[in-house]
Coordinates of C-alpha atoms in Angstrom, one line a residue:
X1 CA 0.0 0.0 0.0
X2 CA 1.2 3.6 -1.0
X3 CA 0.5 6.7 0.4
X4 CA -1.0 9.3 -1.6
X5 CA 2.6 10.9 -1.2
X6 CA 4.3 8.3 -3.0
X7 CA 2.1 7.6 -6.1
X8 CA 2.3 11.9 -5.9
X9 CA 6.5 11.1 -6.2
X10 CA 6.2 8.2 -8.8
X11 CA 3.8 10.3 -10.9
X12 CA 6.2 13.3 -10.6
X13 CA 9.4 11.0 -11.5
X14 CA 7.9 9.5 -14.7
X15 CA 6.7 13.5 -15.5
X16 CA 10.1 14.7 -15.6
X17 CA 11.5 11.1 -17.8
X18 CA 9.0 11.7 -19.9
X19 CA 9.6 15.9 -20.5
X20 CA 13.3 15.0 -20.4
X21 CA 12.3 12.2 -23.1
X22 CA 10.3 14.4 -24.8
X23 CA 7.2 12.3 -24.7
X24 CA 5.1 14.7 -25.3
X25 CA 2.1 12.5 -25.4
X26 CA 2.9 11.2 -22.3
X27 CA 3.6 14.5 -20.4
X28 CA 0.3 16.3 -20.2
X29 CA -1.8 12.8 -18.9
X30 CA 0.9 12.6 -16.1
X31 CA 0.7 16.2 -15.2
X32 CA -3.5 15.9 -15.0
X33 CA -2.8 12.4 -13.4
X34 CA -0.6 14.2 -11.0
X35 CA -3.4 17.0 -9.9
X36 CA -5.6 14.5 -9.9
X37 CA -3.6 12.5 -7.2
X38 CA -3.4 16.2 -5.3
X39 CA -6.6 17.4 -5.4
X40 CA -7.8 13.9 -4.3
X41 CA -11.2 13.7 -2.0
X42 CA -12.7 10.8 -0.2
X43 CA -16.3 10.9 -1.4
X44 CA -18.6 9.8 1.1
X45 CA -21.9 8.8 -0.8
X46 CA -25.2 8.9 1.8
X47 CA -27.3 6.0 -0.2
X48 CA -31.0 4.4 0.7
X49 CA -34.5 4.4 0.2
X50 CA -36.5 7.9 0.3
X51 CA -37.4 9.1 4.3
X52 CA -34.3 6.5 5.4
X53 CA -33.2 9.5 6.6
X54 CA -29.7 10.3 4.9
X55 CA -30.6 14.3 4.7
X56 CA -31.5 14.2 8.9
X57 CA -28.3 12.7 9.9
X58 CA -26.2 14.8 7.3
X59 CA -27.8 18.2 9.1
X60 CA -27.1 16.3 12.9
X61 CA -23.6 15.9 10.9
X62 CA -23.3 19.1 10.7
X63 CA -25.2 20.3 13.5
X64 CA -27.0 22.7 11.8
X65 CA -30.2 22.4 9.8
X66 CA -29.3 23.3 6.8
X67 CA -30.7 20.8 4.1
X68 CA -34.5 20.3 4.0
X69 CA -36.1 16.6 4.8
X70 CA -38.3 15.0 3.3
X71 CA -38.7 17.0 0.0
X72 CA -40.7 15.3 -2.8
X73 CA -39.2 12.4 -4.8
X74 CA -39.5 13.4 -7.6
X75 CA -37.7 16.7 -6.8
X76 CA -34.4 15.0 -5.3
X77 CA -31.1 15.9 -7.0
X78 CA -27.8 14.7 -5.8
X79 CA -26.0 17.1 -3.5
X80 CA -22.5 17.4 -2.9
X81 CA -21.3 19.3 0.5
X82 CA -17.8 20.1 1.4
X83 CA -15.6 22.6 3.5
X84 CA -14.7 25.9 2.1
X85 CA -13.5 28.9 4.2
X86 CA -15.5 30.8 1.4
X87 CA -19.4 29.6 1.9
X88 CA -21.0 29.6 -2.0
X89 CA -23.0 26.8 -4.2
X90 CA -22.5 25.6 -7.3
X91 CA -25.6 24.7 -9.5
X92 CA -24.9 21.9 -12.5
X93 CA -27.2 22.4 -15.4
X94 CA -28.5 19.7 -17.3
X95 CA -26.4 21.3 -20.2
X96 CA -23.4 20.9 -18.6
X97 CA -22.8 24.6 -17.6
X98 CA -22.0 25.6 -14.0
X99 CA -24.0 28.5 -11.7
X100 CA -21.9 29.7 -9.1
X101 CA -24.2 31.6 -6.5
X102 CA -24.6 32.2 -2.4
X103 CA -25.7 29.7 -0.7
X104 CA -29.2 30.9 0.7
X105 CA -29.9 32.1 -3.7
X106 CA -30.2 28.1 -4.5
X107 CA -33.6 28.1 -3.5
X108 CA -34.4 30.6 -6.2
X109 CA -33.7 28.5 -9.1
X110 CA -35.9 25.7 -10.3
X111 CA -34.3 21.8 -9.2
X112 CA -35.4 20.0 -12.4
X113 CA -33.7 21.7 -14.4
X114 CA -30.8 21.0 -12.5
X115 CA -28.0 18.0 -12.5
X116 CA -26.2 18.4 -9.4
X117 CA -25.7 20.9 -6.4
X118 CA -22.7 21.3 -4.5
X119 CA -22.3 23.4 -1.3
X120 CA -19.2 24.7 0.1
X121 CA -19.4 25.8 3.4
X122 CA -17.5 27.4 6.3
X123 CA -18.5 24.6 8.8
X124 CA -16.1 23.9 12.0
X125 CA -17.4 20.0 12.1
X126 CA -16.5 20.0 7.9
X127 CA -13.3 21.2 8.6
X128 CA -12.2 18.5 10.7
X129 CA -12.7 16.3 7.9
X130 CA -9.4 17.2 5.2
X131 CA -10.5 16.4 1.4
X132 CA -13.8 14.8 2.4
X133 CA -16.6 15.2 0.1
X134 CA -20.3 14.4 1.6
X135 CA -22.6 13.3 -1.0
X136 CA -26.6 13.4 -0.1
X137 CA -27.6 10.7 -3.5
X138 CA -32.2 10.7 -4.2
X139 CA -33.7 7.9 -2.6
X140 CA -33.7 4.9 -4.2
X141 CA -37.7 5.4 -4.8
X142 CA -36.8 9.0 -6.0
X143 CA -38.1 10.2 -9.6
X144 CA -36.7 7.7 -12.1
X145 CA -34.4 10.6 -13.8
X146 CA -33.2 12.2 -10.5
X147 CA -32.0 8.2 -9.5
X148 CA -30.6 7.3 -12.8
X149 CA -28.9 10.7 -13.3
X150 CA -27.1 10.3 -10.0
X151 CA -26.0 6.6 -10.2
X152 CA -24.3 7.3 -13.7
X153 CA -22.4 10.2 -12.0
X154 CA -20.9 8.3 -9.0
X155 CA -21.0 5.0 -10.1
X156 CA -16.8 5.6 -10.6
X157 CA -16.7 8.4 -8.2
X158 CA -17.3 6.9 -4.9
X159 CA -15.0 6.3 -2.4
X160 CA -17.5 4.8 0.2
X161 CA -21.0 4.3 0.1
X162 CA -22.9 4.8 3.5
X163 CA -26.1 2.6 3.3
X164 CA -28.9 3.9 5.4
X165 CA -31.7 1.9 6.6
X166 CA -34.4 2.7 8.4
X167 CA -34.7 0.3 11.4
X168 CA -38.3 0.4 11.5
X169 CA -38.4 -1.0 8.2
X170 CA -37.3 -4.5 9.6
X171 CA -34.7 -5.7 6.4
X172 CA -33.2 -4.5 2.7
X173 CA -36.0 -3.2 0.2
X174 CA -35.8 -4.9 -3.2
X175 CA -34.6 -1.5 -4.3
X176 CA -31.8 -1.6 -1.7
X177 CA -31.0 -5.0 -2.7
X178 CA -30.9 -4.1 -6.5
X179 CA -28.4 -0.6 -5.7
X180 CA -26.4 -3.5 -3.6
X181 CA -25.8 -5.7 -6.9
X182 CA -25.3 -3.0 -9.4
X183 CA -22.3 -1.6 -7.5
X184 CA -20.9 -4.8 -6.4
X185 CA -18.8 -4.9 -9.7
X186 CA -17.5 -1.4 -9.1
X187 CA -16.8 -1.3 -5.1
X188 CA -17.4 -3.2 -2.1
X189 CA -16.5 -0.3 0.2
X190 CA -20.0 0.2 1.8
X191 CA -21.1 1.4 5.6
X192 CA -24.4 0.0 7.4
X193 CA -26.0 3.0 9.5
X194 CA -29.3 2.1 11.3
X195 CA -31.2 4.8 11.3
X196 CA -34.3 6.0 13.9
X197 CA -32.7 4.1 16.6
X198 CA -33.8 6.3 18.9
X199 CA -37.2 4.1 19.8
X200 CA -36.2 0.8 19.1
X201 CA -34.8 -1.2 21.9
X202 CA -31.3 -2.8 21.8
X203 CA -32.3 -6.4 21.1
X204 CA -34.7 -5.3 18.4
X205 CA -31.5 -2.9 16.5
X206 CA -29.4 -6.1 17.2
X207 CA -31.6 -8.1 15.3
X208 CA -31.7 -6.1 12.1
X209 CA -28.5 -4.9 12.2
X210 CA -27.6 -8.9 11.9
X211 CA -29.7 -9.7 9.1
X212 CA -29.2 -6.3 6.9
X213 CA -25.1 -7.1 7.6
X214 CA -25.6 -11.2 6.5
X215 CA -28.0 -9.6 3.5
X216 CA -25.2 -7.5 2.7
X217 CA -22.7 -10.1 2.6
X218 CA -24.5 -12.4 0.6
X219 CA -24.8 -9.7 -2.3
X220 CA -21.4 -7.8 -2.2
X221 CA -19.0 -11.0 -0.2
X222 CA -18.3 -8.6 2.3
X223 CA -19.6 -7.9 5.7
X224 CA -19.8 -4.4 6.0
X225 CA -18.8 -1.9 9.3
X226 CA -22.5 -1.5 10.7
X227 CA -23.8 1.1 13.1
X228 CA -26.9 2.0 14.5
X229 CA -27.9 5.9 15.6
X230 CA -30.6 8.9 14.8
X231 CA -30.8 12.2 14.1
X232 CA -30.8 12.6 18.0
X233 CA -27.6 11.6 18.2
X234 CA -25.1 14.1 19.4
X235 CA -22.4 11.6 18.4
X236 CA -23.3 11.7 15.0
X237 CA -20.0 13.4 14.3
X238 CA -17.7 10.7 16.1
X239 CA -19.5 8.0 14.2
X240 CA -19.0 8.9 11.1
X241 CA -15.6 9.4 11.5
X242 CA -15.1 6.0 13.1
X243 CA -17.0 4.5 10.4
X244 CA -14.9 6.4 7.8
X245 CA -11.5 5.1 9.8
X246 CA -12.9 1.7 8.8
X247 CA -11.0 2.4 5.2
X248 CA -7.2 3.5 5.1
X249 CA -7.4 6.3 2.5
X250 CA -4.0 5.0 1.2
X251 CA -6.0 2.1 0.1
X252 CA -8.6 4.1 -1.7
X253 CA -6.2 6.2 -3.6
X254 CA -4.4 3.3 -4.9
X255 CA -7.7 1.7 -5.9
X256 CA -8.3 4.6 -8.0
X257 CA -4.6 5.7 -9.3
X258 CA -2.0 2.3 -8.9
X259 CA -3.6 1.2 -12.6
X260 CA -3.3 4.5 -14.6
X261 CA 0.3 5.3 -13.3
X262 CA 1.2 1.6 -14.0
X263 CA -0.3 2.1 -17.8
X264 CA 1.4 5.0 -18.4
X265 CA 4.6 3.8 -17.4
X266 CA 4.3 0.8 -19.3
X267 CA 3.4 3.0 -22.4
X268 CA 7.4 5.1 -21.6
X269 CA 9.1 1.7 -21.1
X270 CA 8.0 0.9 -24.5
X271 CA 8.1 4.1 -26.4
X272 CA 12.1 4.3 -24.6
X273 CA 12.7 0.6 -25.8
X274 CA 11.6 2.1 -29.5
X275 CA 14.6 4.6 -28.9
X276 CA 17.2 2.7 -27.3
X277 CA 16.8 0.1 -30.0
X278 CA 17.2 3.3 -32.6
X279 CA 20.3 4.7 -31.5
X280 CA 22.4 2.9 -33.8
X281 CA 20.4 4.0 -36.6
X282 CA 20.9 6.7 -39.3
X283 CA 18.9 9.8 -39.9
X284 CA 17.7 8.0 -43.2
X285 CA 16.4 5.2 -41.5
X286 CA 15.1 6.9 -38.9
X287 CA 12.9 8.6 -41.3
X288 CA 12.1 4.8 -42.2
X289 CA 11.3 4.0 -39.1
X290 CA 9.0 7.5 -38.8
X291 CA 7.2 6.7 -42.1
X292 CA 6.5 2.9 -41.5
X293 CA 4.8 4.4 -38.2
X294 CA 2.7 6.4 -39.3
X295 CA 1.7 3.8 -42.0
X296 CA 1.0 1.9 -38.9
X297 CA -1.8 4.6 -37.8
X298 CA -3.2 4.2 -40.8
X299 CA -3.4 0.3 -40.6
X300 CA -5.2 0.4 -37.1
X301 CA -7.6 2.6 -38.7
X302 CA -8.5 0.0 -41.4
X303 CA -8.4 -3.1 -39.0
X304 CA -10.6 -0.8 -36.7
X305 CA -12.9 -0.1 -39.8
X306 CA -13.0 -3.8 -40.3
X307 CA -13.5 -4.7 -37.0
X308 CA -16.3 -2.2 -36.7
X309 CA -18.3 -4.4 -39.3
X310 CA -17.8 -7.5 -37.1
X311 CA -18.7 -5.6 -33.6
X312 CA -22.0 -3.8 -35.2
X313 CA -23.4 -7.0 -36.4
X314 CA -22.1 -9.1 -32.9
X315 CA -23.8 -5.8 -30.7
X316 CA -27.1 -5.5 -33.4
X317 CA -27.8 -9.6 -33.1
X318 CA -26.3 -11.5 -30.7
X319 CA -26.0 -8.3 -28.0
X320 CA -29.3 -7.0 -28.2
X321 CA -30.9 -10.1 -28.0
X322 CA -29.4 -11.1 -24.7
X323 CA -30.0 -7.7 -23.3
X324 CA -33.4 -7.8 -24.4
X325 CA -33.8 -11.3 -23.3
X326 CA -32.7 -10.4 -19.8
X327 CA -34.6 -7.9 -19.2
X328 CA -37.3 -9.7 -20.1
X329 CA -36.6 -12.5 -18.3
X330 CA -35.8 -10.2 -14.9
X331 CA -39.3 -8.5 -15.5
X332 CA -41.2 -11.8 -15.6
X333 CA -39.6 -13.0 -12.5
X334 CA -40.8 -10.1 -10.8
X335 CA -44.0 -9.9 -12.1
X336 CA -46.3 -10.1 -9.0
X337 CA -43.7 -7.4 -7.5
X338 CA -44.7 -5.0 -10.4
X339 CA -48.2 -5.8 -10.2
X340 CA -48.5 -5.0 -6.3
X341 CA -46.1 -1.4 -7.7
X342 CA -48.8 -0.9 -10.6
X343 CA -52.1 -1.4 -8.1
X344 CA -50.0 1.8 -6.2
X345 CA -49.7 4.1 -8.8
X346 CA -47.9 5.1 -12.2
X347 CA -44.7 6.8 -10.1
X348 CA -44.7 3.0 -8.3
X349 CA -45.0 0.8 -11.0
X350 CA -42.3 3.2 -12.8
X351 CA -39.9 3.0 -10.5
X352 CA -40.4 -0.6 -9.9
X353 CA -39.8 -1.2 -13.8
X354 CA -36.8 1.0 -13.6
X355 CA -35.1 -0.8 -10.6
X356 CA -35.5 -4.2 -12.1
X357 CA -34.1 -2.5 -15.7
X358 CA -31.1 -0.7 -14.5
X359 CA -28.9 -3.1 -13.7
X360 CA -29.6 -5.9 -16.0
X361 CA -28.4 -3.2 -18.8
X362 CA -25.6 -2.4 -16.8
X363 CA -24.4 -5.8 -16.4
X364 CA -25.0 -6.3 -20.1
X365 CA -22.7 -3.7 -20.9
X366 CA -20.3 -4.5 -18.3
X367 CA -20.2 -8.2 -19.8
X368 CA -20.2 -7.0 -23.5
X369 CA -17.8 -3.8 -23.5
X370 CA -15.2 -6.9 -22.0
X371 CA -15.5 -9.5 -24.2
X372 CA -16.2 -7.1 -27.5
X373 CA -13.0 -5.2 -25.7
X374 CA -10.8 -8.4 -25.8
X375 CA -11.9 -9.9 -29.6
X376 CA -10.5 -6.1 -30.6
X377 CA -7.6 -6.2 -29.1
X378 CA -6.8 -10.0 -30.2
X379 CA -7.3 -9.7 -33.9
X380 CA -5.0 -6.5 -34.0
X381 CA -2.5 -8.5 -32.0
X382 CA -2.5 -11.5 -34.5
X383 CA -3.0 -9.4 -37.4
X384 CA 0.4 -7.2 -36.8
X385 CA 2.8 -9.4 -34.9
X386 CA 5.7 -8.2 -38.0
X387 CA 5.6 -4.7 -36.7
X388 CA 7.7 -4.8 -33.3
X389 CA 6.3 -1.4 -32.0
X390 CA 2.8 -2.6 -32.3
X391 CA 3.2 -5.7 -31.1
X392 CA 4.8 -3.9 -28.1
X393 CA 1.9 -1.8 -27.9
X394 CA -0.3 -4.3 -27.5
X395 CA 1.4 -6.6 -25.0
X396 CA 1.7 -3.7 -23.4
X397 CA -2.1 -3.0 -22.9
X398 CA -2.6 -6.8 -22.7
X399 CA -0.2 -6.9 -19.5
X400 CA -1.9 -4.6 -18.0
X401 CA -5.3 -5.9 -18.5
X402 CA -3.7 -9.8 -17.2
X403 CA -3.0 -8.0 -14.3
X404 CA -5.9 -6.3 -13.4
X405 CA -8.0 -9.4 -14.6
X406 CA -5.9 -11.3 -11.2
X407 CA -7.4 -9.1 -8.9
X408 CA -10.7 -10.4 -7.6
X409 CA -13.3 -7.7 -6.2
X410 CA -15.9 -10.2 -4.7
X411 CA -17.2 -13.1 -5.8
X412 CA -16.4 -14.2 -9.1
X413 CA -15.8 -10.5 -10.6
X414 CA -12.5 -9.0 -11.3
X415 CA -11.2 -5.8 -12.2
X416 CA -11.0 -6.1 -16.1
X417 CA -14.1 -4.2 -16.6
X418 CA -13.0 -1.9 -14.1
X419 CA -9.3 -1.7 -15.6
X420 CA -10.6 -1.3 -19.1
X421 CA -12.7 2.0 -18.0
X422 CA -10.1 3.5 -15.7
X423 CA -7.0 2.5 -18.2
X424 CA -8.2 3.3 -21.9
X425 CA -11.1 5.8 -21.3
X426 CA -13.7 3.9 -21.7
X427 CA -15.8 5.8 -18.8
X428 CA -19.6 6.0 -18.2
X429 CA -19.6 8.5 -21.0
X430 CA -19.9 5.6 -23.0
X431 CA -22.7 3.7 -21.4
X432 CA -24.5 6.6 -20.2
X433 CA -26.2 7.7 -23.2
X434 CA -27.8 4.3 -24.1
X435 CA -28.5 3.5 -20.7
X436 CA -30.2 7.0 -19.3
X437 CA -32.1 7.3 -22.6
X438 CA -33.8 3.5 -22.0
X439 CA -33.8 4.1 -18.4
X440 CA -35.5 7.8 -19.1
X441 CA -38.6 6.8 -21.4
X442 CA -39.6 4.2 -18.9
X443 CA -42.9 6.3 -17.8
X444 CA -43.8 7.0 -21.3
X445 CA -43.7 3.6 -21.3
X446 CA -45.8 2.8 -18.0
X447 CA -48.8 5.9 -19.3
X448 CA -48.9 4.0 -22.0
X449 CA -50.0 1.1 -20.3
X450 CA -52.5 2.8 -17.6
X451 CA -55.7 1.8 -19.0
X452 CA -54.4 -1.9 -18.2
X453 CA -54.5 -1.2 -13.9
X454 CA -58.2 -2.2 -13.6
X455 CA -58.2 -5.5 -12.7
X456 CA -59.1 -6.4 -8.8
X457 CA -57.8 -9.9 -9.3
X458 CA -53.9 -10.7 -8.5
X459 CA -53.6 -13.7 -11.0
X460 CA -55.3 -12.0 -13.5
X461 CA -53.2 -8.9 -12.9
X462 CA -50.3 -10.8 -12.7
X463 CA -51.1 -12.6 -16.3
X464 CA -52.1 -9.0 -17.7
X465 CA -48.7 -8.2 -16.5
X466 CA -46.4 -11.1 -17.9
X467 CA -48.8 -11.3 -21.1
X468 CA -49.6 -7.5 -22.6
X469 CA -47.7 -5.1 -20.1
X470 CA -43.9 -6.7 -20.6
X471 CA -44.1 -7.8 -24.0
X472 CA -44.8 -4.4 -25.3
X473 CA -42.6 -2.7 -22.5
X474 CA -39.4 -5.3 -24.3
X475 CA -41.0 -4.4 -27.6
X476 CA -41.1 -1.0 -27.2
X477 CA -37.1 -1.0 -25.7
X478 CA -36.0 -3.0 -28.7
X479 CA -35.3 0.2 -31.2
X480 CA -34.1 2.6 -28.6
X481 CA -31.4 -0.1 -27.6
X482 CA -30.7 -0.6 -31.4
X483 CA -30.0 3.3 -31.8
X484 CA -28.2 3.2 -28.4
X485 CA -25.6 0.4 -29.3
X486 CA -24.6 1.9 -32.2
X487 CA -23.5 4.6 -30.0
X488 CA -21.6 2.3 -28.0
X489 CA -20.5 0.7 -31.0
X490 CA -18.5 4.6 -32.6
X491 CA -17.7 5.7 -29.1
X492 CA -15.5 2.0 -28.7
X493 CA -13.9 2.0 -31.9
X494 CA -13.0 6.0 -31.2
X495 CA -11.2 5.3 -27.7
X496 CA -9.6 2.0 -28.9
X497 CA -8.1 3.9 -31.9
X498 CA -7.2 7.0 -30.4
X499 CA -5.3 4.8 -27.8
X500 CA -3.3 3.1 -30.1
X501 CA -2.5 6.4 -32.4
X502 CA -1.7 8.1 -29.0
X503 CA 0.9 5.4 -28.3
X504 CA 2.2 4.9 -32.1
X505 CA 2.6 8.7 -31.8
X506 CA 4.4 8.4 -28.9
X507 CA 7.0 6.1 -30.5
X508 CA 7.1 8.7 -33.4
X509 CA 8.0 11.5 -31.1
X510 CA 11.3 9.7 -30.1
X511 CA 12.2 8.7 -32.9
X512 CA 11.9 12.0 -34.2
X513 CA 13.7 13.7 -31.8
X514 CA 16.7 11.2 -31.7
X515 CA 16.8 11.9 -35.5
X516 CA 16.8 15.5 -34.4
X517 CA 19.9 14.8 -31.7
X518 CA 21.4 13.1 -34.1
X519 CA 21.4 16.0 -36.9
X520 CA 22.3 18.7 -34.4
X521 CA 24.8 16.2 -32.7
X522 CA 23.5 17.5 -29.3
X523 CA 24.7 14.1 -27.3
X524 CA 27.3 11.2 -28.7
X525 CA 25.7 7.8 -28.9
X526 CA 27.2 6.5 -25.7
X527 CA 26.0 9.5 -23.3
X528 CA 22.4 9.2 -25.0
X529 CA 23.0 5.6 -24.4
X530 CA 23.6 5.8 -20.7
X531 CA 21.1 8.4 -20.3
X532 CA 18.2 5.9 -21.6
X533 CA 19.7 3.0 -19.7
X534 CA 18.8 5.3 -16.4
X535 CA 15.5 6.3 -17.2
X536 CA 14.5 2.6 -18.1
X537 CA 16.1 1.3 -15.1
X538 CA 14.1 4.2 -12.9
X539 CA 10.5 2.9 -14.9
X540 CA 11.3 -0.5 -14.7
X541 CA 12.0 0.5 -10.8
X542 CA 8.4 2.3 -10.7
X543 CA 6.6 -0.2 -12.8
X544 CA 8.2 -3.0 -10.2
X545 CA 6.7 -1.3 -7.5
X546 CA 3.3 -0.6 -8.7
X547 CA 3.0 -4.1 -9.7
X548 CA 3.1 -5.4 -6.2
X549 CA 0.5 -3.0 -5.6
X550 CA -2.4 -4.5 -8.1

């Protein structure tokens, strides 16, 4: 384990190789990886169903009351809160464009039109917590937009989830239970408050506390830190900082950074190997070398091309019909589930549907973007094994990727999904567009179907549900996923080719400037020599030690 100081050093060391190397391409990733790794929060996510009470015990947190309770559903937003010496907000539109304002002006401006809040304030309990970020997410029962919109935000932002349950509520929600298996593939750091503890007696919190913790554990395959309190508790403070102790922050920085640094280290080894191996050369066939490259580029954008033929017929048939199959087949088994949601209203039934929808599309993509990932990569690797700097390029990504795909998370997941995001940019940008926009027209969907709520009888409800309402809800999915895979489908192809460009263009740059030492005769072959040795021997020193970390 590293502290946040040492991956800030390691960063910094392969910053100045690489400026001294003149990796160009390498310089300004490592410099915003390097910010990154300063300006580095723990994000403390307040998760659970709507009245749990996550807004109550984030104002006794504070000890003032300065969020409102118990505001409509449909009207949540997630909230970010912080410590600032200078108290202001900061208003995300839904176009991406940032209000800054005071903090008692936020009321002014309409929520739904909003994306996010964030509030820094000048609070003395805030300030005891360095680089902490609070984040108040909508119920899980919240408006299907203001959910959806906040899960795609911090589904690779958070640092810990805190899970609140009300203890009056006896055991997990299936909506609880659904949040629990969606982020089991990205994190299993997760606290278990009790909340409204305040009338329950000891044996009774015991009890629940137990069998939420065992629930827990059964889901994520990890028994979670678990404490039980109220907004009536003046301790709230303490708490929540021992619950936050639970997690080494070392650990959560090199969850989040080891990977990157590791990539791009691998990515100088290689471009350095391209040089060293160069030295001997002559400016002509250096300009060889430089010209066969950038044929190179031009080959990964044909194989791509190709390769985008295969992927848009594997997504358009074999993709969509397992998406659409299990969604289907995860609305059928919980058909007398929707049909008590439908008999309580549209908003129920809607966010019934949308629980039970979210996460068997993000699984899907989880499962596809990895194995449509790993074909990609595969055919370029076989297809180009004569050029040496491409084959090192993909090793190089393909090392990385063995690596991470070691690393279990829980259960039988790993970190390949995880290491693919992080590693080549493949972010929730790329599954958020499909996924909010099927997500999103779910209650167009459910009016649709509101003439069908009239039946007093359960099995006949529940047939009326499995035979007219999720056939035409799967039917009426089945072009918006088409549209939205072919999203998926350009965005791929555009990060896996811009990765491999940035990398060839990386082994360009040194090629080009030892062609340049060599014209200007700035450094004899044996100092350049001995100065590459070093800087390999320092990566392969910083690669060695990252390694151990993964």
């Amino acid at each position: 384990m590293y502290s946040i100081e040492n991956l800030i050093n390691l960063t910094s060391n392969l910053n100045i190789i690489s400026s001294k190397q003149s990796l160009t391409e390498i310089d300004n990733l490592l410099l915003n990886l390097e910010n990154e790794l300063r300006d580095f929060s723990i994000k403390i996510v307040f998760v659970g169903s709507f009245n749990a009470g996550k807004t109550s015990l984030i104002n006794t947190l504070l000890d003032e009351d300065r969020f409102k309770e118990n505001i409509r559903p449909e009207t949540a937003i997630a909230t970010e809160i912080t410590y600032s010496q200078e108290p202001f907000a900061q208003l995300t539109h839904k176009d991406g464009e940032t209000i800054k304002c005071q903090v008692h002006e936020v009321d002014k401006y309409d929520i739904t039109q909003y994306y996010k809040y964030k509030f820094f304030l000048n609070n003395d309990r805030l300030s005891n917590f360095e680089n902490l970020i609070i984040v108040d997410m909508p119920g899980f029962d919240s408006g299907v937009e203001a959910h959806n919109k906040a899960m795609m935000q911090y589904i690779n932002e958070a640092s810990i989830y805190v899970l609140v349950l009300d203890v009056e509520k006896g055991t997990l929600s299936q909506s609880t239970v659904n949040f629990l298996q969606e982020i089991s593939s990205y994190s299993n750091n997760i606290i278990l408050i009790l909340n409204k503890c305040d009338k329950q007696t000891s044996e009774n919190i015991s009890k629940v506390m137990d069998n939420s913790s065992q629930m827990i554990a059964n889901i994520t395959g990890y028994q979670p830190p678990a404490f039980s309190t109220s907004k009536y508790n003046c301790d709230t403070l303490e708490l929540l900082s021992d619950a936050v102790n639970q997690f080494d922050k070392d650990m959560l920085v090199n969850q989040r950074f080891v990977a990157k640094i590791l990539y791009h280290a691998r990515t100088m080894k290689t471009a350095l190997l391209t040089k060293k191996s160069s030295i001997i050369c002559d400016t002509h066939e250096l300009d060889r070398k430089i010209h066969d490259a950038n044929l190179e580029k031009d080959k990964i954008v044909q194989i791509l091309q190709n390769e985008k033929i295969k992927l848009h017929q594997t997504l358009q048939n074999q993709v969509k019909a397992q998406v659409l199959s299990d969604a289907r087949t995860a609305l059928m088994s919980n058909a007398s589930s929707l049909a008590t949601s439908a008999k309580a209203g549209n908003d129920s039934f809607s966010n019934a549907v949308n629980s039970i929808l979210r996460p068997v599309f993000l699984n899907s993509m989880e499962r596809h973007i990895e194995m449509s990932f790993n074909t990609i990569i595969s055919n370029i690797q076989v297809s180009y094994l004569d050029a040496s700097y491409i084959n090192d390029i993909v090793n190089n990504v393909m090392e990385g990727l063995s690596k991470l795909q070691q690393t279990p998370v829980s259960g039988e997941k790993n970190l390949l999904y995880k290491g693919i995001l992080g590693i080549l940019g493949i972010t929730t940008s790329v599954v958020a567009p499909w996924l909010e926009v099927l997500i999103l027209f779910v209650p167009d969907i459910i009016n649709f179907f509101v003439g069908m709520f009239n039946s007093n009888q359960d099995e006949e409800f529940i047939a009326k549900i499995k035979g007219e309402i999720i056939p035409n809800i799967i039917s009426k999915i089945e072009p918006e996923l088409s549209h939205s895979l072919q999203q998926t489908e350009n965005e791929m192809i555009q990060v896996i080719e811009d990765e491999f460009n940035k990398q060839i263009q990386t082994n360009i740059t040194v090629l080009e400037d030892l062609k340049q030492q060599k014209e200007q005769q700035t450094q004899n072959i044996e100092s350049l020599r001995n100065e590459l040795e070093d800087d390999l021997s320092a990566i392969e020193n910083i690669i060695t030690q990252l390694e151990q970390l993964i």
